[in-house]
Short mmCIF file of C-alpha atoms in Angstrom, two decimals:
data_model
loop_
_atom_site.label_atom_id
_atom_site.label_comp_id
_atom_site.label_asym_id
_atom_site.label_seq_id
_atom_site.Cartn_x
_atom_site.Cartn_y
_atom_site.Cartn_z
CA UNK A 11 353.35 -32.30 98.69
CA UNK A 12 356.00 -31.38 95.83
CA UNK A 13 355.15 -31.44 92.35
CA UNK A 14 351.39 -30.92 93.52
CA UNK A 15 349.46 -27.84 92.20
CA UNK A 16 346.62 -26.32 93.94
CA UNK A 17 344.23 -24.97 91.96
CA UNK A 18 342.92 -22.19 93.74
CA UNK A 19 338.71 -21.27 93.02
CA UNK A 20 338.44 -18.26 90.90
CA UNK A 21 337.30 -15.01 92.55
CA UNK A 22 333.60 -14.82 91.20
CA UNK A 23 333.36 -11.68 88.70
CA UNK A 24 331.28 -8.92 90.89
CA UNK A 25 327.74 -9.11 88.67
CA UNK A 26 326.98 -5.62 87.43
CA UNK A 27 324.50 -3.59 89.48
CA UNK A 28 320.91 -4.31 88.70
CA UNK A 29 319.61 -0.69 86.78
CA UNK A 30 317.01 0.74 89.07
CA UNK A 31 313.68 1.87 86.68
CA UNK A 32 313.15 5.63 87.48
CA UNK A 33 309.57 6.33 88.56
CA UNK A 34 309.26 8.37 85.50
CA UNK A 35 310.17 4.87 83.34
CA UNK A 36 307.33 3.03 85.42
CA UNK A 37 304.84 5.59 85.01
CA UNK A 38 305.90 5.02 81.46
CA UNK A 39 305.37 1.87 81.17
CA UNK A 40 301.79 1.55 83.08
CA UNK A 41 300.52 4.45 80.84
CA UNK A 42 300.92 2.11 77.57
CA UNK A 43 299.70 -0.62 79.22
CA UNK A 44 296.68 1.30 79.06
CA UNK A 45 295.81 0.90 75.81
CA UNK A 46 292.29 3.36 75.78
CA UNK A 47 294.54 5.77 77.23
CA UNK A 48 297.11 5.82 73.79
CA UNK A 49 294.16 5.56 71.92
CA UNK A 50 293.22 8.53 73.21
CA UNK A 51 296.59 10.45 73.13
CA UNK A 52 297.01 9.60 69.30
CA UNK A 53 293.53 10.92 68.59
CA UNK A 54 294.71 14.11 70.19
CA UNK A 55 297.78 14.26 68.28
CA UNK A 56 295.99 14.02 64.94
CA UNK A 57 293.09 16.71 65.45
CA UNK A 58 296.44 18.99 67.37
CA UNK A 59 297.79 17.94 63.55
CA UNK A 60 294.96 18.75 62.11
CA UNK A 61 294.41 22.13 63.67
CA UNK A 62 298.18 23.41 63.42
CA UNK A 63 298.18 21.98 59.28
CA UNK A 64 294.91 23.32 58.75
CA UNK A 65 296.10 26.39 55.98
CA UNK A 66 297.85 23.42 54.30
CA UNK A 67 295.15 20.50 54.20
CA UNK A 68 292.13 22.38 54.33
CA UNK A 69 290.97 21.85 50.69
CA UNK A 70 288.99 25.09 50.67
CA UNK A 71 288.44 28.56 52.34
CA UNK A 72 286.60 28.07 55.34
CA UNK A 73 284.36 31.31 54.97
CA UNK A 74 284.54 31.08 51.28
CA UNK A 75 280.63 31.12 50.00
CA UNK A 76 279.24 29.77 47.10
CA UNK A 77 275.36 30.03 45.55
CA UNK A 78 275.68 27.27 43.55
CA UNK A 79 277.28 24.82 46.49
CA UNK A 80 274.36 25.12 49.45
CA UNK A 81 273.62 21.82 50.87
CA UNK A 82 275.29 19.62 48.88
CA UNK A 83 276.06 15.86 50.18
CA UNK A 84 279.51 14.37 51.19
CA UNK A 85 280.86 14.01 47.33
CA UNK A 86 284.58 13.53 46.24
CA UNK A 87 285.02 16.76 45.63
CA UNK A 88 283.47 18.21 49.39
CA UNK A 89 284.24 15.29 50.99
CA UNK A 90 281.99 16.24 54.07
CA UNK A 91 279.64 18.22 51.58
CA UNK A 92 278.45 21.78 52.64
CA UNK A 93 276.54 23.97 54.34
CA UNK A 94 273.83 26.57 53.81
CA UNK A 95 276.07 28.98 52.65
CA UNK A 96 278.01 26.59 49.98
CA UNK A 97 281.24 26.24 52.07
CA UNK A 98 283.29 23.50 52.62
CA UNK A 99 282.27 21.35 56.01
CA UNK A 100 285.32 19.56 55.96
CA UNK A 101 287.39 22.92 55.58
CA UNK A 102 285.12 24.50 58.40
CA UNK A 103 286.23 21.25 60.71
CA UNK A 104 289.82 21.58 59.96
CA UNK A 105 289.41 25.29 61.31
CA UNK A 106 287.38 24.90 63.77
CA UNK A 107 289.95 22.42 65.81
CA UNK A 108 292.19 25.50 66.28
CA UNK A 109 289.35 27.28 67.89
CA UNK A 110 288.09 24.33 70.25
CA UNK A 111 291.83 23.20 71.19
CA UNK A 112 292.99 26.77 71.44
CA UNK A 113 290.02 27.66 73.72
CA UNK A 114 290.72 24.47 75.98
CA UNK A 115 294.61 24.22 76.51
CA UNK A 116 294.80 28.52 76.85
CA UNK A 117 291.86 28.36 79.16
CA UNK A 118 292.90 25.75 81.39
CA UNK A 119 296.47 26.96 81.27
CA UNK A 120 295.12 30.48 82.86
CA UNK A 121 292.96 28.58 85.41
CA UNK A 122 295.87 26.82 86.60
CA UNK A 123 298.24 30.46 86.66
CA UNK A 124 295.44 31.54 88.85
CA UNK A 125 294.54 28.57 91.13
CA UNK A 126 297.70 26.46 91.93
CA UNK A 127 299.53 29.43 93.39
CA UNK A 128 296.21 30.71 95.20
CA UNK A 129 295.41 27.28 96.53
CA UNK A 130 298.75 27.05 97.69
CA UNK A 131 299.14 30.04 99.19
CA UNK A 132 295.99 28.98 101.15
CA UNK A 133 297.67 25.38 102.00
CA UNK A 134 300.47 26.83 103.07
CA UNK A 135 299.58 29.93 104.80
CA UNK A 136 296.56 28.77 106.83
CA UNK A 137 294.52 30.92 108.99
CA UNK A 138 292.30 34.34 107.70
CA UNK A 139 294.15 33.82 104.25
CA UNK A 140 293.23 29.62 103.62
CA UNK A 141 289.15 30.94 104.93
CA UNK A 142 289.02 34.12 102.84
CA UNK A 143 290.52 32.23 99.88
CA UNK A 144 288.25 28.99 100.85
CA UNK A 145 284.93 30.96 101.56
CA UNK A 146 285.16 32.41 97.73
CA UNK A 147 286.31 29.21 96.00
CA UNK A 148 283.18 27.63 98.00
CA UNK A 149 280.98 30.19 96.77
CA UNK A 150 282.00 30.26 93.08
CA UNK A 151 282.12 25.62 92.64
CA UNK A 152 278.19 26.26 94.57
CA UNK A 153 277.67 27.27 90.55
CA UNK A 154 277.81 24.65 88.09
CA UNK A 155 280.82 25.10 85.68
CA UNK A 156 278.87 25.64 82.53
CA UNK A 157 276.02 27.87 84.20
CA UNK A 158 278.92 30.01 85.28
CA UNK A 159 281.10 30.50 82.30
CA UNK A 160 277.66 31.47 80.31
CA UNK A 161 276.50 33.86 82.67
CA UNK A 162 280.58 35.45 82.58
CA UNK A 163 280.61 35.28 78.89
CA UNK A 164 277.04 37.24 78.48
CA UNK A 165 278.65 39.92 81.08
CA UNK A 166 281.82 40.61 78.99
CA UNK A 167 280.39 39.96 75.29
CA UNK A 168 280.21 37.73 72.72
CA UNK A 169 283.96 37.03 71.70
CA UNK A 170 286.28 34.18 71.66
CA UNK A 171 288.31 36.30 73.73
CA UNK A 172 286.15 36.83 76.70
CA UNK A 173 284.87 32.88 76.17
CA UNK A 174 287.83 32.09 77.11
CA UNK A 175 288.29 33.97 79.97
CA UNK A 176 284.96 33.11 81.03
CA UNK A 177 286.06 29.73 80.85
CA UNK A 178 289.59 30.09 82.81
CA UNK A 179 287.46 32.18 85.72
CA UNK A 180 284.93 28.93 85.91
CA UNK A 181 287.73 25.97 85.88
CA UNK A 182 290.18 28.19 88.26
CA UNK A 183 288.26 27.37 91.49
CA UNK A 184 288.61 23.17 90.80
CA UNK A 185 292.39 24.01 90.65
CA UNK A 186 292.16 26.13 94.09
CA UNK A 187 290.59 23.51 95.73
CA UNK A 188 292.85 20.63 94.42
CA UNK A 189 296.34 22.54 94.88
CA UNK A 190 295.04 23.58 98.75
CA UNK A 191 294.33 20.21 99.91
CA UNK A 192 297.74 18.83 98.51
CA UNK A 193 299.78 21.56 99.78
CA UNK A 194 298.04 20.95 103.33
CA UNK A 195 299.07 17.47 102.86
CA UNK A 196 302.21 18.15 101.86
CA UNK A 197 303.01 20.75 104.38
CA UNK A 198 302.92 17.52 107.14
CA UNK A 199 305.36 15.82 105.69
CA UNK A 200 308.89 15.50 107.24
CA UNK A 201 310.56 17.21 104.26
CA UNK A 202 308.68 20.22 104.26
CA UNK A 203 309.32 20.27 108.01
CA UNK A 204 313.08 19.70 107.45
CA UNK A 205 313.26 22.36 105.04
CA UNK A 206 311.66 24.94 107.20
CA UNK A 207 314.23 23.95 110.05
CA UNK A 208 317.06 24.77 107.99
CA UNK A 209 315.62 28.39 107.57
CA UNK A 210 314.48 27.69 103.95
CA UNK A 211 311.89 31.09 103.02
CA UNK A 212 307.97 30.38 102.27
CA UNK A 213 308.42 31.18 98.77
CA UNK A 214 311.32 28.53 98.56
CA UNK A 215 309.98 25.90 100.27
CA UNK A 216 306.27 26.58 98.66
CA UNK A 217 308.10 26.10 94.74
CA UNK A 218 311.04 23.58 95.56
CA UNK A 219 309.81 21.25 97.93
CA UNK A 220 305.68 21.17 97.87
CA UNK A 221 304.98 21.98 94.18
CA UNK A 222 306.48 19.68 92.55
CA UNK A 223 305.12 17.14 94.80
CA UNK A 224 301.59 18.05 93.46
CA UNK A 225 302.15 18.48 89.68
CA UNK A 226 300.82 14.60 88.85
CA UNK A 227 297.46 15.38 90.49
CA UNK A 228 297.53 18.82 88.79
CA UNK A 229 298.17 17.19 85.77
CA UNK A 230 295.25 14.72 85.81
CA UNK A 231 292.86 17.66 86.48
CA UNK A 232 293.98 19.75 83.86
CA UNK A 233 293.74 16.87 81.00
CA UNK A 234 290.33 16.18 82.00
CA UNK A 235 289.44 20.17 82.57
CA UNK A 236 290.25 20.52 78.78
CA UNK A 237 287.65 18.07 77.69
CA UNK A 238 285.05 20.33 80.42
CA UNK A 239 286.39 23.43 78.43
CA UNK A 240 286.00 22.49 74.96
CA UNK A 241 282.39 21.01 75.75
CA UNK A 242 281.68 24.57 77.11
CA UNK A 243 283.41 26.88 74.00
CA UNK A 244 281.00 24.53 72.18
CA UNK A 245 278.46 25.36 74.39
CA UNK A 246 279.26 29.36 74.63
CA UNK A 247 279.81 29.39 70.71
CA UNK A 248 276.51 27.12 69.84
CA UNK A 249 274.81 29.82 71.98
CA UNK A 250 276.29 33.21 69.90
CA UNK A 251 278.30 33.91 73.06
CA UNK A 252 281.94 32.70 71.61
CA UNK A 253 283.79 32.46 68.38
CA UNK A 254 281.59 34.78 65.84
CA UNK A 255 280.77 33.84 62.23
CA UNK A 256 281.61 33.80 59.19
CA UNK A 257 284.99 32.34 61.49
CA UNK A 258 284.49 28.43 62.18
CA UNK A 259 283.83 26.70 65.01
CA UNK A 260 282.42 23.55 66.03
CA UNK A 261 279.73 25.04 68.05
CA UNK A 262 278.89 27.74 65.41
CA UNK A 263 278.51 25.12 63.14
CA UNK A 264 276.23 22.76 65.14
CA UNK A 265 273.81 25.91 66.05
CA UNK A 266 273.60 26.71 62.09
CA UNK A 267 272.98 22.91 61.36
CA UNK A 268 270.23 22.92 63.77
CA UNK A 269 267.49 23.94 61.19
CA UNK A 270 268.14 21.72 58.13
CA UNK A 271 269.19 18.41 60.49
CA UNK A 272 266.67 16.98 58.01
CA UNK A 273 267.54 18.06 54.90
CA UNK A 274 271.72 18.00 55.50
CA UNK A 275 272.11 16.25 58.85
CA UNK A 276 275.94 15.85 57.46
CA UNK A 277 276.51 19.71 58.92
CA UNK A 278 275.91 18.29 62.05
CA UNK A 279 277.16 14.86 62.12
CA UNK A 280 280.60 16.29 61.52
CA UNK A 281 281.55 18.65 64.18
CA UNK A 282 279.47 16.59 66.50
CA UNK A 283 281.69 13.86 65.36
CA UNK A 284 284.60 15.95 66.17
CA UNK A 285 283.37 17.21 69.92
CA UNK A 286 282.58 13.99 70.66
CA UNK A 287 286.03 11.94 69.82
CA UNK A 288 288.23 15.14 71.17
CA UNK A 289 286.39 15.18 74.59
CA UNK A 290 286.75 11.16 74.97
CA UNK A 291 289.80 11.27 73.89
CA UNK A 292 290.94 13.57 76.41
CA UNK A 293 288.96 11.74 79.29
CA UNK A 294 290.86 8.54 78.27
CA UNK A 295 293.86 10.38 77.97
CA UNK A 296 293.41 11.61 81.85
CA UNK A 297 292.25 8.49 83.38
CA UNK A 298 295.48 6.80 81.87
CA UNK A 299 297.62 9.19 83.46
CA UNK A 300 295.67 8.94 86.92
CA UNK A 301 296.87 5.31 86.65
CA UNK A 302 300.23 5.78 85.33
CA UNK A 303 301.07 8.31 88.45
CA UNK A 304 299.08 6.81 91.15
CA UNK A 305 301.63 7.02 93.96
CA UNK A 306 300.26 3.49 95.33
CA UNK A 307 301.72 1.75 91.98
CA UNK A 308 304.74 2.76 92.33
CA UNK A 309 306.54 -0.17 92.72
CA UNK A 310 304.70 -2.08 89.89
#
């Protein structure tokens, strides 16, 4: 028909691809749902504050004595009073964190130098090396992690030093055992096989394709290996086996408040206090990330 226009549909716009979430934005997002777990991670960041600011905030010397100061109450000028050498609790708390946080995260961190790559190399390997390496690991998690870091601390000496290592020899076995049974599962997998087929080396195969594979369990266990670890400075230092006086620490501190809990229970209530909220915190910390990076919630 002339004079007749046909009005021809409009080509509908092509709608802009949805944006996939990348596993590390869902992991993201479940770890603030869990609100225990932030509560946790924001308690850690203040006493990490705390410990790296202490020369600034500390209001007083931590080994500075005074005659004329022993035992004295939570006042505004000490504001968690003092202790039976007239020094400043609140000072000694501020100090101690470094000790207790240093003594967890450099512990830990040694344990897992030591374990992942030995548990791997067990996963991976197999045969004379996974049962020599197994048979030992066994034999040192039959000993209960605190009975065996006191028993290695009184065998090198009493230092912060050798408390740590102590530690880091105790926790290394839990990090064996974890990295071996994830590299043998990871070893089955079609990826590893596909990487071995195209003539990729152990070493290669062991750091590119299986490691990284395992760092979220890793990850959980070390969190929660830090709480273990400061518990057991506290533990080591409490006993005269760790961090020596006049330098603070929170287990120093609680084995000198032990004999006037009823005339100044405040040198106690303190760097319990402080043990108690740091090793929580670091619990609820962990279990938040063994939520976040569950592999089953992935597509949550």
């Amino acid at each position: 028909m002339s004079g007749v226009s046909v009005r021809r549909p409009r080509a509908a716009a092509n709608p802009a691809p949805a944006r996939r979430d990348s596993p590390g934005r869902r992991a993201m997002r479940r770890f603030l749902r869990h609100r225990l777990a932030v509560f946790g991670l924001a308690v850690i960041v203040l006493f990490v504050l705390g410990a790296i600011l202490a020369p600034l905030i500390a209001p007083y010397d931590p080994t500075a004595t005074s005659w004329s100061l022993i035992r004295k109450p939570p006042s505004l000028a000490h504001w968690f009073g003092t202790d039976e050498n007239g020094r400043d609790v609140l000072s000694r708390t501020l100090w101690g964190a470094r000790t207790s946080l240093m003594a967890g995260g450099l512990s830990v961190a040694a344990a897992l130098a030591v374990g992942v790559p030995l548990g791997m190399l067990a996963g991976l390997a197999g045969g004379w090396v996974d049962a020599l390496i197994s048979r030992i690991t066994d034999a040192m998690l039959s000993v209960p992690f605190l009975i065996l870091a006191i028993a290695l601390a009184a065998f090198l000496g009493p230092a912060l030093e050798n408390a740590m290592l102590a530690i880091a020899i105790s926790a290394a076995p839990i990090f064996v055992r974890l990295a071996r049974g994830m590299a043998m599962e990871a070893k089955a997998t079609e990826w590893v096989e596909a990487a071995r087929a195209l003539g990729n080396p152990p070493w290669r195969t062991a750091v590119v394709h299986v490691l990284p594979n395992i760092v979220p369990p890793l990850l959980v266990q070390a969190t929660l290996a830090i709480a273990e670890a400061i518990i057991a400075e506290a533990s080591l230092s409490f006993l005269g086996l760790g961090q020596q006086p006049p330098a603070p620490s929170w287990g120093s501190m609680l084995n000198a408040a032990q004999r006037f809990l009823s005339q100044a229970p405040w040198m106690a209530i303190y760097p319990g206090l402080a043990i108690f909220l740091v090793v929580l915190s670091f619990n609820l910390l962990g279990d938040g990330l063994r939520d976040a990076l569950d592999p089953r919630a992935q597509r949550r």
